[in-house]
Amino acid sequence: MTSVLASIIGRDVRLALRAGGSIGTAFGFFLTVIVLLPIGIGPDQALLSRIAPGALWIALLMSVLLSADRIYSADHEDGSLEVMALGPAPLEVVALAKAIAHWLTAGLPLAVAAPLMGFLLNLDTALIPGLAGAMLLGSVALSMLAAMGAAITVGLRKGGLLISLLILPLYIPLMIFGISASTGGGGGPDITLPSFLILAAIVLLAVVVSPVASAAALRAHMR
C-alpha cells in the first residue's frame, strides 16, 4: 500500500506542477489579500501588527479552499477515479494520497510563504517561529478537510462554492487554536503550548477521519 500511496502522490504532484493553474491561483489570491489588506486598513502599523497572524491564517484558509475543487475533478472527468476505485488499493488510501498531494502543492508552499509575507502586515518578528510551526501543522488539516469537501461535491456544478459552505464550519476550531498557538492569545507560553497541542490533536483527527469520509462519499457517488 505504501508504494500505491507514493505513486498516486507523485502522479498528482507532477500533474499539478505541470498544469500550474491551481497553484498559481492559490498563490495569486493569497498575495492579493496580503497586499490589499494594509491599503484597506490604512497606515496604522500597530493595528496591522495585531491583526497580522489572524489575517495570514484567513488568507491561507481561503487560498487552500480556492484550489480544493480540483482535487478530484480532473480524475472524475477522464475516468481515472473509477480506475483507482477498482484498483488493488482501498479507496481510503487513494483519498489519503489525494489529500497529501494537495497539501504538498498548495497547503505546504502557502504555509511556508505566509510567515515570510508577514512583513507586509508589520508582523512582529518574535511571532514568526510560532506562526510558522502552527501553520505548517495546521495546513495539513486544511488540506485534509478540503479533500473531504471535494469528495462530497465531486461531479457537481459549482462544487467549489459547496465545498466552502460544507467545510467552513469545520475550520472554525482549527482557526481558533491555530491563531492562539501562533500568538499565545496574549497569554504567553501558558496559552501557546496547550493551544498547539489541541491544534495537533485536531490535525490528527482530520488525518484519520478525512480519508474514511472521503472514500465513503466517493463510493456513494460512483453508485
Tab-separated table of C-alpha atoms in Angstrom:
chain	number	residue	atom	x	y	z
A	1	MET	CA	0.000	0.000	0.000
A	2	THR	CA	2.923	2.325	0.630
A	3	SER	CA	4.022	2.061	-2.997
A	4	VAL	CA	0.499	2.774	-4.226
A	5	LEU	CA	0.244	5.759	-1.898
A	6	ALA	CA	3.591	7.119	-3.099
A	7	SER	CA	2.746	6.587	-6.776
A	8	ILE	CA	-0.588	8.422	-6.517
A	9	ILE	CA	1.022	11.282	-4.611
A	10	GLY	CA	3.839	11.531	-7.168
A	11	ARG	CA	1.389	11.455	-10.066
A	12	ASP	CA	-0.830	14.184	-8.621
A	13	VAL	CA	2.117	16.396	-7.699
A	14	ARG	CA	3.553	16.100	-11.225
A	15	LEU	CA	0.174	16.893	-12.790
A	16	ALA	CA	-0.326	19.881	-10.506
A	17	LEU	CA	3.126	21.267	-11.265
A	18	ARG	CA	2.677	20.671	-14.973
A	19	ALA	CA	-0.726	22.381	-15.089
A	20	GLY	CA	0.200	25.108	-12.630
A	21	GLY	CA	-3.269	26.659	-12.659
A	22	SER	CA	-4.456	25.784	-9.175
A	23	ILE	CA	-1.098	26.555	-7.564
A	24	GLY	CA	-0.803	29.895	-9.337
A	25	THR	CA	-4.382	30.811	-8.493
A	26	ALA	CA	-3.903	29.998	-4.808
A	27	PHE	CA	-0.663	31.994	-4.602
A	28	GLY	CA	-2.185	34.872	-6.548
A	29	PHE	CA	-5.199	35.041	-4.260
A	30	PHE	CA	-3.032	34.835	-1.141
A	31	LEU	CA	-0.724	37.593	-2.347
A	32	THR	CA	-3.674	39.781	-3.353
A	33	VAL	CA	-5.209	39.561	0.124
A	34	ILE	CA	-1.912	40.322	1.866
A	35	VAL	CA	-1.145	43.284	-0.398
A	36	LEU	CA	-4.614	44.851	-0.352
A	37	LEU	CA	-5.310	44.436	3.365
A	38	PRO	CA	-2.893	47.190	4.511
A	39	ILE	CA	-4.345	49.504	1.880
A	40	GLY	CA	-7.863	48.904	3.152
A	41	ILE	CA	-6.988	49.274	6.845
A	42	GLY	CA	-4.763	52.312	6.486
A	43	PRO	CA	-1.363	53.353	7.858
A	44	ASP	CA	-1.962	52.215	11.467
A	45	GLN	CA	1.087	49.985	11.925
A	46	ALA	CA	0.103	48.935	15.455
A	47	LEU	CA	-3.291	47.704	14.235
A	48	LEU	CA	-1.697	45.840	11.342
A	49	SER	CA	0.726	44.152	13.700
A	50	ARG	CA	-2.121	42.979	15.964
A	51	ILE	CA	-4.238	41.501	13.184
A	52	ALA	CA	-1.357	40.108	11.096
A	53	PRO	CA	-1.448	36.487	12.416
A	54	GLY	CA	-5.210	36.212	12.022
A	55	ALA	CA	-5.110	37.797	8.569
A	56	LEU	CA	-2.411	35.371	7.435
A	57	TRP	CA	-4.428	32.402	8.696
A	58	ILE	CA	-7.569	33.600	6.906
A	59	ALA	CA	-5.638	34.163	3.676
A	60	LEU	CA	-4.134	30.678	3.979
A	61	LEU	CA	-7.541	29.091	4.570
A	62	MET	CA	-9.232	30.828	1.646
A	63	SER	CA	-6.334	30.104	-0.703
A	64	VAL	CA	-6.419	26.394	0.151
A	65	LEU	CA	-10.196	26.305	-0.370
A	66	LEU	CA	-9.803	28.023	-3.727
A	67	SER	CA	-7.934	25.022	-5.151
A	68	ALA	CA	-9.914	22.317	-3.336
A	69	ASP	CA	-12.442	21.570	-6.091
A	70	ARG	CA	-9.613	20.434	-8.389
A	71	ILE	CA	-8.535	17.576	-6.124
A	72	TYR	CA	-10.909	15.095	-7.775
A	73	SER	CA	-12.393	16.994	-10.728
A	74	ALA	CA	-9.794	16.038	-13.361
A	75	ASP	CA	-9.800	12.362	-12.362
A	76	HIS	CA	-13.589	12.343	-12.362
A	77	GLU	CA	-13.766	13.853	-15.840
A	78	ASP	CA	-11.284	11.466	-17.507
A	79	GLY	CA	-12.426	8.317	-15.684
A	80	SER	CA	-9.242	7.858	-13.654
A	81	LEU	CA	-11.209	7.957	-10.410
A	82	GLU	CA	-13.185	4.839	-11.337
A	83	VAL	CA	-9.970	3.052	-12.308
A	84	MET	CA	-8.424	3.902	-8.939
A	85	ALA	CA	-11.550	2.697	-7.157
A	86	LEU	CA	-11.279	-0.672	-8.925
A	87	GLY	CA	-7.544	-0.949	-8.241
A	88	PRO	CA	-5.829	-3.012	-5.557
A	89	ALA	CA	-5.594	-0.170	-3.033
A	90	PRO	CA	-8.567	0.695	-0.810
A	91	LEU	CA	-10.325	3.907	-1.707
A	92	GLU	CA	-9.284	5.293	1.686
A	93	VAL	CA	-5.631	5.071	0.598
A	94	VAL	CA	-6.456	6.859	-2.658
A	95	ALA	CA	-8.273	9.614	-0.745
A	96	LEU	CA	-5.351	9.993	1.663
A	97	ALA	CA	-2.908	10.239	-1.237
A	98	LYS	CA	-5.048	12.890	-2.923
A	99	ALA	CA	-5.165	14.963	0.255
A	100	ILE	CA	-1.396	14.683	0.790
A	101	ALA	CA	-0.731	15.705	-2.820
A	102	HIS	CA	-2.962	18.749	-2.370
A	103	TRP	CA	-1.080	19.674	0.795
A	104	LEU	CA	2.285	19.337	-0.948
A	105	THR	CA	1.241	21.525	-3.867
A	106	ALA	CA	-0.986	24.090	-2.130
A	107	GLY	CA	-1.063	23.901	1.658
A	108	LEU	CA	2.648	23.443	2.353
A	109	PRO	CA	4.003	26.136	-0.031
A	110	LEU	CA	1.470	28.664	1.257
A	111	ALA	CA	2.196	27.780	4.891
A	112	VAL	CA	5.911	28.325	4.257
A	113	ALA	CA	5.328	31.603	2.401
A	114	ALA	CA	2.787	33.067	4.833
A	115	PRO	CA	5.144	33.979	7.710
A	116	LEU	CA	7.663	35.326	5.197
A	117	MET	CA	4.970	37.580	3.729
A	118	GLY	CA	4.104	38.830	7.204
A	119	PHE	CA	6.427	41.816	6.796
A	120	LEU	CA	3.767	43.364	4.541
A	121	LEU	CA	1.463	43.355	7.578
A	122	ASN	CA	4.100	44.566	10.050
A	123	LEU	CA	4.177	41.135	11.704
A	124	ASP	CA	6.177	41.026	14.938
A	125	THR	CA	9.319	39.033	14.155
A	126	ALA	CA	9.095	37.327	17.551
A	127	LEU	CA	5.878	35.628	16.378
A	128	ILE	CA	7.354	34.168	13.182
A	129	PRO	CA	8.669	30.845	14.637
A	130	GLY	CA	5.396	30.048	16.407
A	131	LEU	CA	3.317	31.166	13.438
A	132	ALA	CA	5.399	29.094	11.022
A	133	GLY	CA	5.133	25.961	13.178
A	134	ALA	CA	1.383	26.332	13.702
A	135	MET	CA	0.754	26.984	10.012
A	136	LEU	CA	2.863	24.048	8.856
A	137	LEU	CA	0.898	21.788	11.175
A	138	GLY	CA	-2.499	23.362	10.588
A	139	SER	CA	-2.147	23.355	6.809
A	140	VAL	CA	-2.273	19.535	6.922
A	141	ALA	CA	-5.764	19.683	8.410
A	142	LEU	CA	-6.763	22.416	5.938
A	143	SER	CA	-5.931	20.138	3.006
A	144	MET	CA	-7.456	17.054	4.622
A	145	LEU	CA	-10.776	18.812	5.235
A	146	ALA	CA	-10.681	20.418	1.788
A	147	ALA	CA	-10.205	16.980	0.222
A	148	MET	CA	-13.182	15.664	2.189
A	149	GLY	CA	-15.333	18.505	0.887
A	150	ALA	CA	-14.102	17.892	-2.655
A	151	ALA	CA	-15.051	14.209	-2.396
A	152	ILE	CA	-18.555	15.075	-1.208
A	153	THR	CA	-19.133	17.528	-4.076
A	154	VAL	CA	-17.303	15.654	-6.862
A	155	GLY	CA	-19.166	15.839	-10.143
A	156	LEU	CA	-21.425	18.686	-9.016
A	157	ARG	CA	-21.600	22.033	-10.762
A	158	LYS	CA	-20.209	24.934	-8.729
A	159	GLY	CA	-18.608	22.419	-6.402
A	160	GLY	CA	-16.124	24.979	-5.123
A	161	LEU	CA	-18.902	27.060	-3.568
A	162	LEU	CA	-20.448	23.985	-1.969
A	163	ILE	CA	-17.083	22.948	-0.538
A	164	SER	CA	-16.811	26.313	1.200
A	165	LEU	CA	-20.293	26.032	2.671
A	166	LEU	CA	-19.713	22.466	3.872
A	167	ILE	CA	-16.180	22.772	5.223
A	168	LEU	CA	-16.015	26.288	6.686
A	169	PRO	CA	-17.778	25.294	9.945
A	170	LEU	CA	-15.186	22.546	10.448
A	171	TYR	CA	-12.401	25.095	10.017
A	172	ILE	CA	-13.561	27.225	12.951
A	173	PRO	CA	-11.884	25.168	15.754
A	174	LEU	CA	-8.778	24.849	13.610
A	175	MET	CA	-8.611	28.609	13.122
A	176	ILE	CA	-9.227	29.371	16.792
A	177	PHE	CA	-6.463	27.135	18.105
A	178	GLY	CA	-4.175	27.819	15.138
A	179	ILE	CA	-4.208	31.556	15.779
A	180	SER	CA	-3.915	31.007	19.530
A	181	ALA	CA	-0.915	28.716	19.009
A	182	SER	CA	0.635	31.337	16.728
A	183	THR	CA	0.247	34.281	19.088
A	184	GLY	CA	-0.311	32.811	22.551
A	185	GLY	CA	-3.634	34.632	22.664
A	186	GLY	CA	-1.891	37.336	24.628
A	187	GLY	CA	-1.220	34.892	27.453
A	188	GLY	CA	2.329	33.809	26.654
A	189	PRO	CA	3.683	30.234	26.766
A	190	ASP	CA	0.978	29.075	29.200
A	191	ILE	CA	-1.554	29.574	26.413
A	192	THR	CA	0.631	28.757	23.401
A	193	LEU	CA	1.621	25.193	24.351
A	194	PRO	CA	-1.905	23.923	25.185
A	195	SER	CA	-3.246	25.578	22.024
A	196	PHE	CA	-0.512	23.955	19.964
A	197	LEU	CA	-1.299	20.536	21.471
A	198	ILE	CA	-5.014	20.957	20.749
A	199	LEU	CA	-4.125	22.032	17.213
A	200	ALA	CA	-2.045	18.867	16.823
A	201	ALA	CA	-4.986	16.794	18.077
A	202	ILE	CA	-7.299	18.438	15.517
A	203	VAL	CA	-4.802	17.672	12.758
A	204	LEU	CA	-4.524	14.019	13.807
A	205	LEU	CA	-8.315	13.731	13.898
A	206	ALA	CA	-8.543	15.219	10.400
A	207	VAL	CA	-5.904	12.805	9.075
A	208	VAL	CA	-7.871	9.848	10.456
A	209	VAL	CA	-11.406	10.960	9.580
A	210	SER	CA	-10.881	12.657	6.211
A	211	PRO	CA	-9.784	9.594	4.147
A	212	VAL	CA	-12.614	7.473	5.575
A	213	ALA	CA	-15.272	10.141	4.960
A	214	SER	CA	-13.860	10.940	1.507
A	215	ALA	CA	-13.868	7.266	0.490
A	216	ALA	CA	-17.470	6.867	1.677
A	217	ALA	CA	-18.525	9.936	-0.317
A	218	LEU	CA	-16.747	8.703	-3.455
A	219	ARG	CA	-18.350	5.265	-3.172
A	220	ALA	CA	-21.767	6.850	-2.801
A	221	HIS	CA	-21.137	8.997	-5.878
A	222	MET	CA	-19.971	6.066	-8.033
A	223	ARG	CA	-23.038	4.011	-7.189
